[in-house]
Amino acid sequence: MTDISTASMKRLWEESFAEQIALGAYNTSPVEALIRTVAYHLRGRYEGEVLSHLSFLEMGCGAGPNLVWLAQKGIRVSGIDIAANALDLARTNLERHGVGDRIGDLVEGSVDRVPFPDSSFDGILEACVFQHLDAETRARTFAEVQRLLKPGGVFVGYMLDRGHTAFQEKATQQLPYDPGSLHLADGSSKIHLTNIGLAHFFSKEEFNDLFQGFSVIDPCLTTYYLPQAEARKRGYDQYLQSMWTVYAVK
Ligand SMILES: C[S@@+](CC[C@H](N)C(=O)[O-])C[C@H]1O[C@@H](n2cnc3c(N)ncnc32)[C@H](O)[C@@H]1O
């Protein structure tokens, strides 16, 4: 059964993807900070090895650029996404890159209820997905990460930090019952996070709670300024993307 909040999240993201497809604006490049962190992890543990025995999941895989990168390393890849049109793109993208044979499962569903057994994965990735979940869904989702990873498995996530311009400008409007969260919606394009509904900006301290029991919890800050023309398009003079690349080992 699909609850109302899941149904509205699904509608929002399918609309966002429809707009991105129409404009040819969906993400086709792997998220650099994310895959570099995965590469450091693999390099330290599986030097020179064939990686086909590893199985990774991306939660909220979108059009699949991070999955393509993993599959090109030989890793078996699975993805879950709430938007059916995004999953279609992910499958096409993997096949177009000649790595369709490395697909495990691509399933439509929400990251807080993932239909795979406990300890299914050696690695789990997420990029710019967990930051759009409300507090309860967020807690269930991090519990899913804990459940789905094998002991020694790695999680790498890429999510908003409170130093981000969008947070700094509106910090006084944080939701009192969920500090760090803002409702951002200006009624225009759903391509940017400033119009995707709830956005949660994480503090470093939160990760210790969310990854309780992990042997490594290492959130690393990644910041860069957008080019000025792009910042102005979004209504700012300067726009700092401040993101956590969270590296955690179960
Ligand atoms: C900003 S996109 C990022 C896509 C991909 N991770 C990337 O790096 O290109 C966010 C993705 O998360 C998906 N998503 C949002 N909420 C979700 C949820 N509750 N469960 C599963 N997927 C979700 C959206 O449909 C979208 O594909």
Coordinates of C-alpha atoms and ligand atoms in Angstrom, one line a residue:
M1 CA 0.0 0.0 0.0
T2 CA 1.2 3.5 -0.8
D3 CA 0.7 6.1 1.9
I4 CA -0.3 9.7 1.1
S5 CA 3.2 11.2 1.8
T6 CA 4.8 8.5 -0.4
A7 CA 2.3 9.1 -3.2
S8 CA 2.9 12.9 -3.1
M9 CA 6.7 12.4 -3.1
K10 CA 6.3 10.1 -6.1
R11 CA 4.2 12.7 -7.9
L12 CA 6.7 15.5 -7.2
W13 CA 9.7 13.5 -8.4
E14 CA 8.0 12.2 -11.5
E15 CA 7.1 15.8 -12.4
S16 CA 10.6 16.9 -11.7
F17 CA 12.0 14.1 -13.9
A18 CA 9.5 14.8 -16.7
E19 CA 10.7 18.5 -16.7
Q20 CA 14.3 17.4 -16.6
I21 CA 13.8 15.0 -19.5
A22 CA 12.0 17.7 -21.6
L23 CA 14.9 20.1 -21.0
G24 CA 17.6 17.4 -21.4
A25 CA 18.7 18.6 -17.9
Y26 CA 18.9 15.4 -15.8
N27 CA 22.2 14.4 -14.3
T28 CA 24.3 12.2 -16.6
S29 CA 27.6 12.5 -14.8
P30 CA 28.6 10.6 -11.6
V31 CA 28.8 12.8 -8.5
E32 CA 32.5 13.3 -8.3
A33 CA 32.9 13.5 -4.5
L34 CA 30.8 10.4 -4.1
I35 CA 32.6 8.2 -6.6
R36 CA 36.0 9.4 -5.5
T37 CA 35.2 8.3 -2.0
V38 CA 34.0 4.9 -3.2
A39 CA 37.2 4.6 -5.2
Y40 CA 39.4 5.3 -2.1
H41 CA 37.4 2.6 -0.3
L42 CA 37.8 0.0 -3.0
R43 CA 41.4 0.8 -3.7
G44 CA 42.3 0.2 0.0
R45 CA 40.5 -3.1 0.1
Y46 CA 40.3 -4.8 -3.3
E47 CA 43.6 -3.7 -5.0
G48 CA 43.8 -5.4 -8.4
E49 CA 40.9 -7.7 -7.7
V50 CA 38.0 -8.4 -10.0
L51 CA 35.0 -6.7 -8.4
S52 CA 32.3 -8.8 -9.9
H53 CA 31.6 -10.5 -6.5
L54 CA 30.6 -7.1 -5.0
S55 CA 27.0 -6.0 -5.0
F56 CA 26.1 -2.3 -4.5
L57 CA 22.7 -0.5 -4.2
E58 CA 22.0 3.2 -5.0
M59 CA 19.0 4.6 -3.1
G60 CA 17.3 7.1 -5.3
C61 CA 19.4 6.2 -8.4
G62 CA 17.8 8.7 -10.8
A63 CA 19.0 8.3 -14.4
G64 CA 21.8 6.1 -13.0
P65 CA 25.1 7.8 -13.7
N66 CA 26.6 6.6 -10.4
L67 CA 25.4 3.0 -11.2
V68 CA 27.1 3.1 -14.6
W69 CA 30.4 4.1 -13.0
L70 CA 30.1 1.2 -10.5
A71 CA 29.1 -1.3 -13.2
Q72 CA 32.0 -0.3 -15.4
K73 CA 34.2 -1.4 -12.5
G74 CA 32.6 -4.8 -12.7
I75 CA 30.4 -4.4 -9.7
R76 CA 26.8 -5.8 -9.7
V77 CA 24.4 -2.9 -9.3
S78 CA 20.9 -2.4 -8.0
G79 CA 18.8 0.7 -7.7
I80 CA 15.6 1.9 -6.1
D81 CA 13.8 5.0 -7.1
I82 CA 10.4 6.4 -6.4
A83 CA 10.0 7.8 -10.0
A84 CA 9.2 5.2 -12.7
N85 CA 10.5 7.6 -15.5
A86 CA 13.9 7.9 -13.7
L87 CA 14.2 4.1 -13.4
D88 CA 13.5 3.7 -17.2
L89 CA 16.3 6.2 -17.9
A90 CA 18.7 4.3 -15.5
R91 CA 18.1 1.0 -17.3
T92 CA 18.5 2.5 -20.7
N93 CA 21.7 4.3 -19.5
L94 CA 23.2 1.1 -18.2
E95 CA 22.4 -0.8 -21.3
R96 CA 23.7 2.0 -23.6
H97 CA 27.0 1.8 -21.7
G98 CA 27.2 -1.9 -22.4
V99 CA 26.8 -2.9 -18.7
G100 CA 23.2 -4.2 -18.7
D101 CA 24.5 -7.6 -17.7
R102 CA 25.7 -6.2 -14.3
I103 CA 22.1 -5.1 -13.4
G104 CA 20.9 -6.8 -10.2
D105 CA 17.5 -5.3 -9.6
L106 CA 16.0 -1.9 -10.5
V107 CA 12.9 -1.4 -8.4
E108 CA 10.3 1.3 -8.0
G109 CA 9.8 2.1 -4.4
S110 CA 10.7 4.4 -1.5
V111 CA 14.1 4.4 0.2
D112 CA 12.4 4.0 3.6
R113 CA 11.0 0.6 2.7
V114 CA 13.5 -1.3 0.5
P115 CA 12.3 -4.7 -0.7
F116 CA 15.6 -6.6 -0.2
P117 CA 16.7 -9.0 2.5
D118 CA 19.0 -8.0 5.4
S119 CA 22.7 -7.8 4.7
S120 CA 22.2 -7.8 0.9
F121 CA 24.9 -5.3 -0.1
D122 CA 28.6 -4.6 0.1
G123 CA 28.0 -1.0 -0.5
I124 CA 25.1 1.6 -0.6
L125 CA 25.2 5.0 -2.2
E126 CA 22.9 7.9 -2.2
A127 CA 23.2 11.4 -3.7
C128 CA 20.8 14.3 -3.0
V129 CA 17.9 12.1 -1.9
F130 CA 17.9 11.7 1.9
Q131 CA 18.0 15.5 2.1
H132 CA 14.5 15.7 0.9
L133 CA 12.9 13.3 3.4
D134 CA 10.9 14.4 6.5
A135 CA 12.3 13.5 9.9
E136 CA 10.4 10.2 10.3
T137 CA 11.1 9.0 6.8
R138 CA 14.7 10.0 7.3
A139 CA 15.0 7.9 10.4
R140 CA 13.4 4.9 8.8
T141 CA 15.7 5.3 5.7
F142 CA 19.0 5.4 7.8
A143 CA 17.7 2.2 9.6
E144 CA 17.3 0.6 6.2
V145 CA 20.9 1.4 5.3
Q146 CA 22.0 -0.3 8.6
R147 CA 19.8 -3.3 7.8
L148 CA 20.7 -3.7 4.2
L149 CA 24.5 -3.5 4.5
K150 CA 26.6 -6.5 5.2
P151 CA 29.0 -6.2 8.2
G152 CA 32.0 -4.3 6.9
G153 CA 29.9 -2.8 4.1
V154 CA 30.3 0.8 3.1
F155 CA 27.9 3.7 2.8
V156 CA 28.7 6.8 0.9
G157 CA 26.1 9.6 0.8
Y158 CA 26.1 13.2 -0.6
M159 CA 23.8 15.6 1.3
L160 CA 23.2 19.2 2.1
D161 CA 25.1 21.0 4.9
R162 CA 24.0 24.0 6.9
G163 CA 26.7 26.2 5.4
H164 CA 24.9 26.0 2.1
T165 CA 23.6 29.4 0.7
A166 CA 20.0 28.2 0.6
F167 CA 20.1 27.5 4.3
Q168 CA 22.1 30.5 5.4
E169 CA 19.6 32.8 3.7
K170 CA 16.6 31.2 5.3
A171 CA 17.9 29.8 8.6
T172 CA 15.2 31.7 10.6
Q173 CA 12.5 29.7 8.8
Q174 CA 13.7 26.2 10.0
L175 CA 10.9 23.9 11.0
P176 CA 10.7 24.1 14.8
Y177 CA 9.9 20.4 15.1
D178 CA 12.8 19.4 12.7
P179 CA 15.8 21.7 13.1
G180 CA 17.8 22.0 9.8
S181 CA 14.8 21.5 7.6
L182 CA 13.2 24.2 5.4
H183 CA 10.2 24.2 3.1
L184 CA 11.6 25.6 -0.1
A185 CA 9.2 26.1 -3.0
D186 CA 9.0 29.2 -5.2
G187 CA 6.5 27.8 -7.7
S188 CA 8.9 27.7 -10.7
S189 CA 11.2 24.9 -12.0
K190 CA 11.4 21.7 -10.1
I191 CA 14.9 21.1 -11.3
H192 CA 16.6 22.8 -8.4
L193 CA 16.4 21.8 -4.7
T194 CA 15.0 25.3 -4.0
N195 CA 11.7 24.0 -5.5
I196 CA 11.5 20.4 -4.4
G197 CA 9.6 20.8 -1.2
L198 CA 11.3 19.9 2.1
A199 CA 15.1 20.2 2.2
H200 CA 17.0 19.0 5.3
F201 CA 20.5 20.6 5.9
F202 CA 22.5 18.1 8.0
S203 CA 24.8 19.0 10.9
K204 CA 27.9 17.0 11.5
E205 CA 26.6 15.8 14.9
E206 CA 23.5 14.3 13.4
F207 CA 25.5 11.6 11.6
N208 CA 26.7 10.0 14.9
D209 CA 23.1 9.3 15.8
L210 CA 22.1 8.2 12.4
F211 CA 25.0 5.7 12.0
Q212 CA 25.0 4.3 15.5
G213 CA 27.0 1.1 15.7
F214 CA 29.1 1.7 12.5
S215 CA 32.9 1.3 12.9
V216 CA 33.7 4.4 10.8
I217 CA 31.6 7.6 10.6
D218 CA 33.4 10.2 8.6
P219 CA 31.4 13.1 7.2
C220 CA 33.7 15.2 4.9
L221 CA 32.7 18.7 3.8
T222 CA 32.7 19.5 0.1
T223 CA 32.1 23.1 -1.0
Y224 CA 32.2 25.1 -4.2
Y225 CA 30.7 28.3 -5.6
L226 CA 28.4 28.1 -8.6
P227 CA 29.5 30.3 -11.5
Q228 CA 28.0 33.8 -11.0
A229 CA 25.6 33.6 -14.0
E230 CA 24.1 30.4 -12.5
A231 CA 23.9 31.9 -9.1
R232 CA 22.0 34.9 -10.5
K233 CA 19.6 32.7 -12.3
R234 CA 18.7 31.3 -8.9
G235 CA 18.3 34.7 -7.4
Y236 CA 21.6 35.0 -5.5
D237 CA 24.8 37.1 -6.0
Q238 CA 26.9 34.2 -4.7
Y239 CA 25.8 30.6 -4.3
L240 CA 27.8 28.2 -2.2
Q241 CA 27.1 24.5 -2.5
S242 CA 28.1 23.1 0.8
M243 CA 27.6 19.4 1.0
W244 CA 28.5 16.5 3.2
T245 CA 30.2 13.5 1.6
V246 CA 29.4 11.0 4.3
Y247 CA 31.7 7.9 4.5
A248 CA 30.6 5.3 6.9
V249 CA 31.6 1.6 7.3
K250 CA 29.3 -0.8 9.2
Ligands
LIG1 C1 18.4 14.7 -7.2 S1 18.0 13.2 -7.9 C2 19.5 12.3 -7.7 C3 19.6 11.2 -8.6 C4 20.9 10.4 -8.5 N1 21.2 10.0 -7.2 C5 22.1 11.2 -9.1 O1 23.1 11.4 -8.4 O2 22.1 11.5 -10.3 C6 17.0 12.5 -6.5 C7 16.4 11.1 -6.9 O3 15.8 10.5 -5.8 C8 14.6 10.0 -6.1 N2 13.8 10.0 -4.8 C9 13.3 11.0 -4.1 N3 12.6 10.6 -3.0 C10 12.7 9.2 -3.0 C11 12.2 8.2 -2.2 N4 11.5 8.5 -1.1 N5 12.5 6.9 -2.5 C12 13.2 6.6 -3.6 N6 13.7 7.5 -4.5 C13 13.4 8.8 -4.2 C14 14.0 10.9 -7.1 O4 13.0 10.3 -7.9 C15 15.3 11.2 -7.9 O5 15.5 10.2 -8.9

